[in-house]
Coordinates of C-alpha atoms and ligand atoms in Angstrom, one line a residue:
Chain A
M1 CA -9.3 80.1 264.3
I2 CA -7.8 78.0 261.7
A3 CA -9.4 79.5 258.2
I4 CA -8.4 78.0 254.7
N5 CA -9.3 80.1 252.2
N6 CA -8.9 78.5 248.2
V7 CA -5.8 77.0 249.0
S8 CA -4.5 75.4 245.8
K9 CA -1.4 73.0 245.4
W10 CA 0.7 71.4 243.0
Y11 CA 4.0 69.5 242.8
G12 CA 5.1 69.9 239.6
D13 CA 2.3 69.5 237.1
F14 CA 0.2 67.0 239.7
Q15 CA -2.4 68.9 241.5
V16 CA -2.5 67.8 244.9
L17 CA -5.1 70.6 246.5
T18 CA -7.6 72.5 244.7
D19 CA -9.1 75.1 245.8
C20 CA -9.6 74.2 249.3
T21 CA -11.7 76.6 251.7
T22 CA -12.9 75.6 255.4
R23 CA -13.0 77.2 258.5
V24 CA -12.1 75.5 261.9
A25 CA -13.8 77.7 264.7
K26 CA -12.3 78.1 268.4
G27 CA -13.4 74.9 270.4
E28 CA -14.7 72.8 266.9
V29 CA -13.4 69.8 266.7
V30 CA -13.5 68.9 262.6
V31 CA -12.9 65.8 261.4
V32 CA -10.9 65.0 258.2
C33 CA -11.7 61.6 255.7
G34 CA -11.6 60.3 252.2
P35 CA -9.9 57.8 250.4
S36 CA -5.8 57.3 250.6
G37 CA -3.8 60.0 248.3
S38 CA -6.7 62.2 248.4
G39 CA -4.8 65.2 250.0
K40 CA -5.9 65.0 253.4
S41 CA -2.4 64.7 255.4
T42 CA -1.1 67.7 252.6
L43 CA -4.5 69.9 253.6
I44 CA -3.4 69.7 257.6
K45 CA 0.2 70.6 256.9
C46 CA -0.7 73.6 255.5
V47 CA -2.7 74.6 258.5
N48 CA 1.1 75.3 260.0
A49 CA 2.8 75.5 257.2
L50 CA 5.4 72.2 256.8
E51 CA 3.9 72.3 253.6
P52 CA 4.3 75.3 251.3
F53 CA 1.3 76.3 248.4
Q54 CA 1.3 78.3 245.6
K55 CA -2.2 80.0 246.4
G56 CA -4.4 80.5 248.5
S57 CA -3.9 81.5 252.3
V58 CA -4.2 80.2 255.6
V59 CA -4.8 82.0 258.5
V60 CA -3.8 81.1 262.4
N61 CA -5.3 82.7 265.2
G62 CA -5.1 85.8 262.8
I63 CA -1.7 85.2 261.4
A64 CA -1.2 84.2 257.3
V65 CA 1.0 81.6 257.5
E66 CA 2.0 82.2 253.9
D67 CA 3.2 85.4 254.7
T68 CA 6.7 85.4 254.2
K69 CA 7.2 88.0 257.3
T70 CA 5.5 85.6 260.0
N71 CA 8.0 84.1 262.3
L72 CA 6.8 80.1 261.5
P73 CA 8.5 79.0 264.7
R74 CA 6.5 80.8 266.7
L75 CA 3.5 80.3 265.0
R76 CA 4.0 76.4 264.9
A77 CA 5.1 76.1 268.7
Q78 CA 1.4 77.2 269.1
V79 CA -0.4 74.7 267.0
G80 CA 0.2 70.9 268.4
M81 CA 0.6 68.3 265.6
V82 CA 0.6 64.6 266.0
F83 CA 2.1 62.4 263.6
Q84 CA 0.4 58.9 262.3
H85 CA 4.1 57.4 263.1
F86 CA 4.3 59.2 266.3
E87 CA 7.6 60.9 265.8
L88 CA 8.8 60.7 269.3
F89 CA 12.7 61.2 269.3
P90 CA 14.5 58.3 269.3
H91 CA 17.2 59.4 271.2
M92 CA 16.0 61.0 273.6
T93 CA 13.8 59.7 276.8
I94 CA 9.9 60.0 277.0
T95 CA 11.1 63.0 279.9
Q96 CA 13.3 64.8 277.6
N97 CA 10.7 64.3 274.6
L98 CA 8.3 66.3 276.9
T99 CA 10.7 69.0 277.7
V100 CA 12.9 69.9 275.1
A101 CA 10.9 72.2 273.0
Q102 CA 10.0 73.6 275.8
M103 CA 12.9 74.8 276.9
K104 CA 14.3 75.6 273.8
V105 CA 11.5 76.9 271.9
L106 CA 9.6 79.0 274.9
G107 CA 12.8 79.1 276.9
R108 CA 11.1 77.8 279.9
G109 CA 13.2 76.3 282.6
K110 CA 14.4 73.2 283.3
E111 CA 11.7 72.7 287.0
E112 CA 8.9 74.0 285.1
A113 CA 9.4 72.2 281.8
L114 CA 9.6 69.1 283.8
D115 CA 7.1 69.7 286.2
K116 CA 4.4 70.5 282.3
G117 CA 5.8 67.4 281.0
L118 CA 5.1 64.9 284.1
K119 CA 1.6 66.5 284.5
L120 CA 0.6 65.4 281.3
L121 CA 2.3 62.5 281.2
D122 CA 0.1 61.4 284.2
R123 CA -2.4 62.5 282.3
V124 CA -1.9 60.3 279.2
G125 CA -1.5 57.6 282.1
L126 CA 1.9 57.2 281.4
K127 CA 3.8 58.5 284.4
S128 CA 5.8 55.6 285.3
Q129 CA 7.1 55.1 282.1
A130 CA 8.9 58.6 282.1
D131 CA 12.2 57.5 282.1
K132 CA 12.0 54.8 279.5
F133 CA 13.0 55.3 275.5
P134 CA 10.2 55.4 272.8
G135 CA 12.0 52.3 271.5
Q136 CA 10.8 50.7 275.1
L137 CA 6.7 51.2 274.6
S138 CA 4.6 50.1 272.5
G139 CA 2.7 52.2 269.9
G140 CA -0.2 52.6 271.4
Q141 CA 1.7 54.7 274.4
Q142 CA 4.1 56.3 272.1
Q143 CA 1.2 58.0 270.5
R144 CA 0.0 59.3 274.2
V145 CA 3.2 60.5 274.8
A146 CA 2.9 62.3 271.3
I147 CA 0.3 63.7 272.4
A148 CA 1.4 64.9 275.7
R149 CA 4.7 66.4 273.9
A150 CA 2.3 68.4 271.9
L151 CA 0.0 69.3 274.6
A152 CA 3.4 70.5 276.8
M153 CA 3.8 73.4 274.8
D154 CA 0.5 74.7 275.4
P155 CA -1.4 75.0 272.0
I156 CA -4.3 76.9 270.8
C157 CA -5.3 73.7 268.4
M158 CA -4.1 70.9 267.8
L159 CA -3.5 68.7 264.3
F160 CA -3.8 65.3 264.3
D161 CA -3.0 63.3 261.2
E162 CA -4.8 59.5 261.2
P163 CA -3.0 59.1 264.6
T164 CA -4.3 55.7 265.4
S165 CA -4.1 54.3 261.6
A166 CA -0.6 52.9 262.4
L167 CA -1.9 50.9 265.6
D168 CA -2.5 47.8 266.0
P169 CA -6.3 47.4 266.8
E170 CA -6.1 46.8 270.7
M171 CA -4.2 50.3 271.0
I172 CA -6.4 52.2 269.1
N173 CA -8.9 53.2 271.9
E174 CA -6.2 54.2 274.4
V175 CA -5.2 56.9 272.1
L176 CA -8.6 57.9 271.1
D177 CA -9.7 58.3 274.5
V178 CA -7.2 60.9 275.2
M179 CA -8.5 62.7 272.3
V180 CA -11.8 61.9 273.8
Q181 CA -11.2 63.9 276.8
L182 CA -9.0 66.3 275.0
A183 CA -12.1 67.2 272.5
R184 CA -14.7 67.5 275.6
E185 CA -11.9 69.5 277.3
G186 CA -12.8 72.1 274.3
M187 CA -9.9 72.0 272.6
T188 CA -9.8 72.9 269.3
M189 CA -8.8 70.1 267.1
M190 CA -8.5 69.0 263.1
C191 CA -8.3 65.4 263.0
V192 CA -7.7 63.3 259.5
T193 CA -9.5 59.8 260.6
H194 CA -11.2 57.2 259.4
E195 CA -12.5 56.2 263.0
M196 CA -15.9 57.0 262.5
G197 CA -16.8 56.0 266.0
F198 CA -14.1 58.9 267.3
A199 CA -16.5 61.8 264.5
R200 CA -19.9 60.5 265.9
K201 CA -18.6 61.0 269.6
V202 CA -17.3 64.6 269.8
A203 CA -17.3 65.9 265.8
H204 CA -18.6 69.0 265.4
R205 CA -18.2 69.0 261.5
V206 CA -16.9 66.3 259.2
I207 CA -14.5 67.1 256.0
F208 CA -14.4 64.8 253.2
M209 CA -12.0 65.1 250.5
D210 CA -11.7 63.5 247.2
Q211 CA -9.2 63.8 244.5
G212 CA -7.1 67.3 246.2
A213 CA -10.9 68.5 246.7
I214 CA -12.9 69.6 249.6
V215 CA -16.3 67.6 248.6
E216 CA -18.4 67.7 251.6
D217 CA -18.2 70.2 254.8
A218 CA -21.3 69.5 256.6
T219 CA -22.0 69.7 260.1
K220 CA -21.5 65.6 262.2
D221 CA -25.6 65.1 261.9
D222 CA -26.0 66.3 258.7
F223 CA -22.8 63.9 257.5
F224 CA -23.8 61.1 259.1
G225 CA -27.5 61.8 258.3
K226 CA -28.5 63.4 255.3
P227 CA -27.9 62.3 251.9
R228 CA -24.5 63.6 250.3
S229 CA -22.3 63.2 247.7
E230 CA -22.3 59.6 246.0
R231 CA -18.4 59.2 246.7
A232 CA -18.6 60.5 250.3
Q233 CA -21.8 57.3 250.4
S234 CA -19.5 54.7 249.0
F235 CA -16.6 55.7 251.1
L236 CA -18.5 55.6 254.3
A237 CA -19.7 52.2 253.0
K238 CA -16.6 50.8 252.5
I239 CA -15.3 52.0 255.9
L240 CA -18.0 51.1 258.1
Q241 CA -18.1 47.8 257.1
H242 CA -14.7 47.1 259.3
Chain B
M1 CA 68.5 33.0 254.4
N2 CA 71.7 35.2 255.5
Y3 CA 70.0 37.9 257.2
H4 CA 71.4 39.5 259.9
W5 CA 69.1 40.5 262.7
D6 CA 69.9 43.1 264.8
W7 CA 67.3 44.4 267.4
L8 CA 69.4 46.7 269.4
F9 CA 70.2 48.6 266.6
F10 CA 67.3 50.8 267.9
F11 CA 69.8 52.0 270.6
Q12 CA 71.9 52.8 268.6
E13 CA 73.2 56.4 267.7
A14 CA 71.9 58.1 264.9
D15 CA 73.4 60.7 262.7
D16 CA 72.1 63.7 265.1
G17 CA 72.7 62.5 268.5
L18 CA 69.8 60.5 269.1
M19 CA 68.7 57.0 269.0
Y20 CA 67.2 55.0 266.5
Y21 CA 64.1 54.4 268.1
Q22 CA 63.9 58.0 269.6
W23 CA 63.3 58.7 265.6
V24 CA 60.6 55.8 265.6
L25 CA 58.8 57.6 268.5
S26 CA 59.1 61.0 266.9
G27 CA 57.3 59.5 263.6
L28 CA 54.7 58.0 265.4
G29 CA 54.2 61.1 267.5
W30 CA 53.7 63.4 264.2
T31 CA 51.9 60.8 262.5
V32 CA 49.4 60.3 265.9
A33 CA 49.3 64.5 265.5
V34 CA 48.7 64.9 261.9
S35 CA 45.9 62.2 261.7
L36 CA 44.0 63.7 265.3
T37 CA 44.5 67.6 263.8
S38 CA 43.1 65.9 260.2
L39 CA 40.5 64.3 261.7
A40 CA 39.0 67.2 264.2
I41 CA 38.9 69.1 260.7
A42 CA 37.5 66.9 259.0
L43 CA 34.6 65.9 261.0
L44 CA 33.9 69.5 261.7
L45 CA 33.9 70.5 257.6
G46 CA 32.6 67.0 257.2
S47 CA 29.5 67.7 259.3
A48 CA 29.1 71.2 258.1
F49 CA 28.8 70.0 254.5
G50 CA 27.1 67.2 254.8
V51 CA 24.3 68.9 256.2
M52 CA 24.1 71.7 253.5
R53 CA 23.6 68.9 251.2
T54 CA 20.6 68.1 253.3
T55 CA 18.7 71.4 253.7
P56 CA 16.1 72.5 251.5
N57 CA 18.2 75.5 250.0
R58 CA 19.3 74.5 246.4
W59 CA 22.6 77.1 246.6
L60 CA 23.4 75.2 250.1
I61 CA 23.2 71.7 248.4
A62 CA 25.4 73.1 245.3
I63 CA 28.1 74.5 247.3
G64 CA 27.8 71.0 249.5
D65 CA 28.3 68.7 246.3
T66 CA 30.6 71.0 244.9
Y67 CA 32.7 70.2 248.0
V68 CA 32.1 66.5 248.1
D69 CA 33.0 66.1 244.0
V70 CA 36.3 68.2 244.5
F71 CA 37.7 66.6 247.2
R72 CA 37.0 63.2 246.8
N73 CA 37.6 62.6 243.2
I74 CA 41.3 64.5 243.3
P75 CA 44.1 62.1 244.6
L76 CA 45.2 63.1 248.1
I77 CA 48.7 63.0 247.4
V78 CA 48.1 66.1 244.6
Q79 CA 45.9 67.9 246.8
L80 CA 48.9 68.3 248.5
F81 CA 51.2 69.1 246.4
L82 CA 48.2 71.6 245.2
W83 CA 48.0 73.1 248.5
F84 CA 52.3 73.3 249.0
F85 CA 53.5 74.2 245.6
V86 CA 50.5 75.5 243.7
L87 CA 48.5 78.1 245.7
P88 CA 51.5 80.3 246.9
E89 CA 52.3 80.8 243.2
L90 CA 48.0 81.7 242.7
V91 CA 47.8 84.1 245.2
P92 CA 49.8 87.6 245.9
R93 CA 52.8 87.8 245.5
D94 CA 53.3 88.3 249.7
I95 CA 51.2 86.0 250.7
G96 CA 52.6 83.3 249.0
L97 CA 55.7 84.3 250.4
W98 CA 54.6 84.2 253.6
M99 CA 53.0 80.3 253.0
K100 CA 56.6 79.3 251.8
Q101 CA 58.5 80.6 254.1
D102 CA 56.7 81.3 257.8
L103 CA 53.5 79.1 257.6
P104 CA 54.0 75.9 259.1
Y105 CA 54.1 72.6 257.4
F106 CA 52.1 71.3 259.8
V107 CA 49.0 73.4 259.1
T108 CA 49.2 73.2 255.7
A109 CA 49.2 69.2 255.9
V110 CA 46.6 69.2 258.7
I111 CA 44.5 71.5 256.5
G112 CA 45.1 68.8 253.1
L113 CA 44.3 65.9 254.8
G114 CA 41.4 67.6 256.4
L115 CA 39.3 68.9 253.4
F116 CA 40.1 65.1 251.8
T117 CA 38.7 63.3 254.8
G118 CA 35.8 66.0 255.2
A119 CA 34.3 64.8 251.7
R120 CA 34.3 61.5 252.8
I121 CA 32.8 62.2 256.0
A122 CA 30.3 64.5 254.5
E123 CA 28.8 61.9 252.2
Q124 CA 28.7 59.8 255.5
V125 CA 27.0 62.6 257.2
K126 CA 24.5 63.5 254.3
A127 CA 23.7 59.3 254.5
G128 CA 22.5 59.3 257.6
I129 CA 20.0 62.7 257.8
N130 CA 18.9 61.0 254.5
S131 CA 18.2 58.3 256.5
L132 CA 16.0 59.2 259.1
S133 CA 12.4 59.4 258.3
R134 CA 11.0 62.7 257.1
G135 CA 8.2 63.2 259.8
Q136 CA 11.3 63.6 262.3
R137 CA 12.2 66.7 260.7
F138 CA 8.7 67.5 260.2
A139 CA 7.7 66.7 264.1
G140 CA 10.7 69.1 265.0
L141 CA 9.6 71.9 263.2
A142 CA 5.8 71.4 264.5
L143 CA 7.0 71.6 267.9
G144 CA 8.7 75.2 267.1
F145 CA 12.2 74.1 266.6
T146 CA 13.9 76.4 263.5
E147 CA 15.4 74.2 260.9
W148 CA 18.9 74.7 262.5
Q149 CA 17.1 73.2 265.6
T150 CA 16.0 70.1 264.0
Y151 CA 19.3 69.1 263.0
R152 CA 21.0 70.4 266.2
Y153 CA 18.1 68.4 268.9
V154 CA 16.5 66.2 266.1
R155 CA 18.3 64.8 263.3
L156 CA 22.3 64.7 264.2
P157 CA 22.2 63.1 267.2
M158 CA 20.5 60.5 265.9
A159 CA 22.8 60.2 261.9
Y160 CA 25.9 60.3 263.9
R161 CA 24.5 57.2 265.8
I162 CA 23.8 55.5 262.4
V163 CA 26.8 56.7 260.8
L164 CA 29.5 55.5 263.2
P165 CA 30.4 52.4 262.0
A166 CA 31.2 54.5 258.6
L167 CA 33.4 57.2 261.0
T168 CA 35.3 54.6 262.4
S169 CA 36.9 53.2 259.3
E170 CA 37.2 56.6 258.1
A171 CA 39.6 57.8 261.4
M172 CA 41.5 54.3 260.3
N173 CA 42.1 55.3 257.1
V174 CA 43.3 59.0 258.1
Y175 CA 46.3 57.1 260.1
K176 CA 46.9 55.0 257.0
N177 CA 46.5 58.5 254.7
S178 CA 48.8 60.5 256.7
A179 CA 51.7 58.5 255.7
V180 CA 51.5 60.6 252.1
T181 CA 52.3 63.6 253.9
Y182 CA 56.0 62.7 254.0
S183 CA 56.0 63.6 250.8
V184 CA 55.4 67.3 251.5
G185 CA 58.1 67.2 254.3
I186 CA 56.4 66.1 257.5
L187 CA 58.4 64.2 260.0
E188 CA 56.3 61.5 260.0
L189 CA 56.3 57.4 260.6
Y190 CA 56.7 56.9 257.0
F191 CA 59.1 59.5 256.4
Q192 CA 61.3 57.7 259.3
Y193 CA 60.6 54.8 258.0
K194 CA 62.1 55.7 254.8
Q195 CA 65.4 57.3 256.9
I196 CA 65.9 54.4 258.9
I197 CA 66.1 52.1 256.1
E198 CA 68.3 54.0 254.3
K199 CA 71.0 54.5 257.0
T200 CA 71.4 51.2 259.1
S201 CA 69.5 48.8 256.3
Q202 CA 67.8 46.5 258.7
V203 CA 64.3 46.2 256.5
L204 CA 62.8 43.8 258.9
E205 CA 63.6 45.0 262.4
I206 CA 61.8 48.4 261.3
T207 CA 59.5 46.9 258.8
I208 CA 58.1 44.9 261.8
V209 CA 58.1 48.4 264.8
I210 CA 56.4 50.1 261.9
T211 CA 53.9 48.2 260.8
L212 CA 53.0 47.8 264.7
A213 CA 53.1 51.1 265.5
Y214 CA 50.5 51.5 262.8
F215 CA 48.2 48.9 264.1
V216 CA 48.1 50.0 267.5
V217 CA 47.1 53.7 266.8
A218 CA 44.5 52.0 264.3
F219 CA 43.0 49.6 266.6
A220 CA 43.5 52.2 269.8
T221 CA 41.3 54.3 267.5
N222 CA 39.3 51.0 266.4
R223 CA 38.2 50.3 270.3
L224 CA 37.4 54.4 270.8
F225 CA 34.5 54.2 268.6
A226 CA 33.6 51.0 270.1
W227 CA 33.4 52.3 273.0
I228 CA 31.7 55.6 271.9
E229 CA 29.3 53.2 270.2
Q230 CA 28.5 51.7 273.1
R231 CA 27.8 54.2 275.2
S232 CA 25.5 56.2 273.0
R233 CA 23.3 52.9 271.8
V234 CA 19.5 54.0 272.5
P235 CA 17.5 51.5 274.4
G236 CA 14.5 49.3 272.4
M237 CA 16.4 50.4 269.2
I238 CA 16.9 47.9 266.7
A239 CA 20.1 48.2 265.6
G240 CA 20.7 50.4 262.4
G241 CA 18.3 52.9 263.4
Q242 CA 14.9 53.4 262.1
G243 CA 13.1 52.3 258.9
G244 CA 13.3 55.4 256.5
K245 CA 9.7 56.5 256.2
Ligands
LIG1 N1 6.4 65.3 248.1 C1 5.6 64.5 247.1 N2 5.7 64.7 245.8 C2 4.8 64.2 245.0 N3 3.7 63.8 245.1 C3 3.1 64.2 246.9 C4 4.5 64.1 247.8 N4 3.5 63.9 248.5 C5 2.5 63.5 248.2 N5 2.2 63.4 246.7 C6 1.1 62.9 246.5 O1 0.4 64.2 247.1 C7 -0.8 63.1 246.8 C8 -2.4 63.3 248.1 O2 -1.0 63.0 249.3 P1 -1.6 63.3 251.0 O3 -0.5 62.3 251.5 O4 -1.9 64.6 251.3 O5 -2.5 62.3 251.1 P2 -3.7 61.4 252.1 O6 -4.7 61.9 252.0 O7 -2.9 62.0 252.8 O8 -3.6 59.7 251.9 P3 -3.1 58.5 253.3 O9 -4.7 58.3 253.5 O10 -2.6 57.5 252.3 O11 -2.5 59.3 254.0 C9 -1.1 61.6 246.8 O12 -1.4 61.3 245.6 C10 0.6 62.0 247.1 O13 1.2 60.9 246.1
LIG2 MG1 -2.1 61.1 255.0

């Protein structure tokens, strides 16, 4: 589904990504973790070409994103993305947030878009909030709406960039629950997160990044069980403390 | 003080058969027409060039920057003289002649004032867009919006809300700046003011009336923008927009 092949990226002289290679198969859930500044966000943004890269190739569902002939809006419409800071559109109601891209990008009619949007809103448990504005919702609620907004596009896979790290602790689980459910339904997912409980529960593989490189790329059991690189060990020890 | 007050002079007939109060009204009409038309042009140009300066395309950025640098840094009166007296000499002779003889002063004046004001609005629109979080653009793109659609549906609606107070003062400034167009032959309020003083010497009365007239249009504009601000307020959002991340 997603193939990242030898991707390297520089900001001027500074190399953010070094020769990154990995794969996410259909229905697979891959968790990406690593210290701050290691390039996790940059890597995941390369998948839907929000970040350009200078070397290597990313192929999503058979389409190379770095190919200048690729219709990027169409490709991105098939790849759902959820951000650390939710990024709902503040001037639109929740309903409008859920329907605007369905109508303007997919060309769905208003009825159909509304129907779809409200169904997904119900699924994340927020049907009663349909007419509110994002600023009137808690962080956890906003993030669940953001997930519903991405799902409304009928994506073939989902990208998550630290979806719970801007949330108060008591709201983390309501978002993780939605993600767990999604994973169990077979959604292809690539999640940057430090929630190791989530990783243990649903991940198939865990990728550990450090200084722009993929240091570990292992099945969940290997990652949590067998000996591995020292950097990943000390990182895990640190985050598992809390 | 020996000033001879005479408010009734407004109802005396001037030498063109109209009464002086009608001169004032006609001047006010031209002031409003020039100002509102210029403002409309300025909003269009300011939005277009302001947006260009926030795109990832360095050519568009360069064009937008040049526009703002040029039109913000040349005094308005010089710009008007350039459009009225210099440009017709630089273009082919036929076009120059047409500009001097057939092109209404009004058109040239509103283009001049519109370009000047547009440069200031472009600056504000750019600042408004840049104050939004980068993530908003990413979120739009990730949903499949084109770059233009992220402006249309995501970034501009918020940017305008954020710069509305600045746009309000810009709109009020246009009325003041429109007085400069008297120098290129627009028979607006300030022109009538000078003319009435020349003919009647009732300086105090006419000054009071003209001041009030400028005040009324500026105040009405202020109220209109306040109403727009009220209407477009986003529930649940802290005034001043969201922080930039
Ligand atoms: N626009 C940019 N220009 C220059 N350097 C950048 C830019 N964006 C990111 N970087 C740098 O690239 C590196 C990787 O950033 P990235 O955001 O991908 O890290 P991350 O692993 O997601 O970190 P975090 O856990 O803090 O989100 C960092 O050192 C960052 O400072
Ligand atoms: Mg990050």
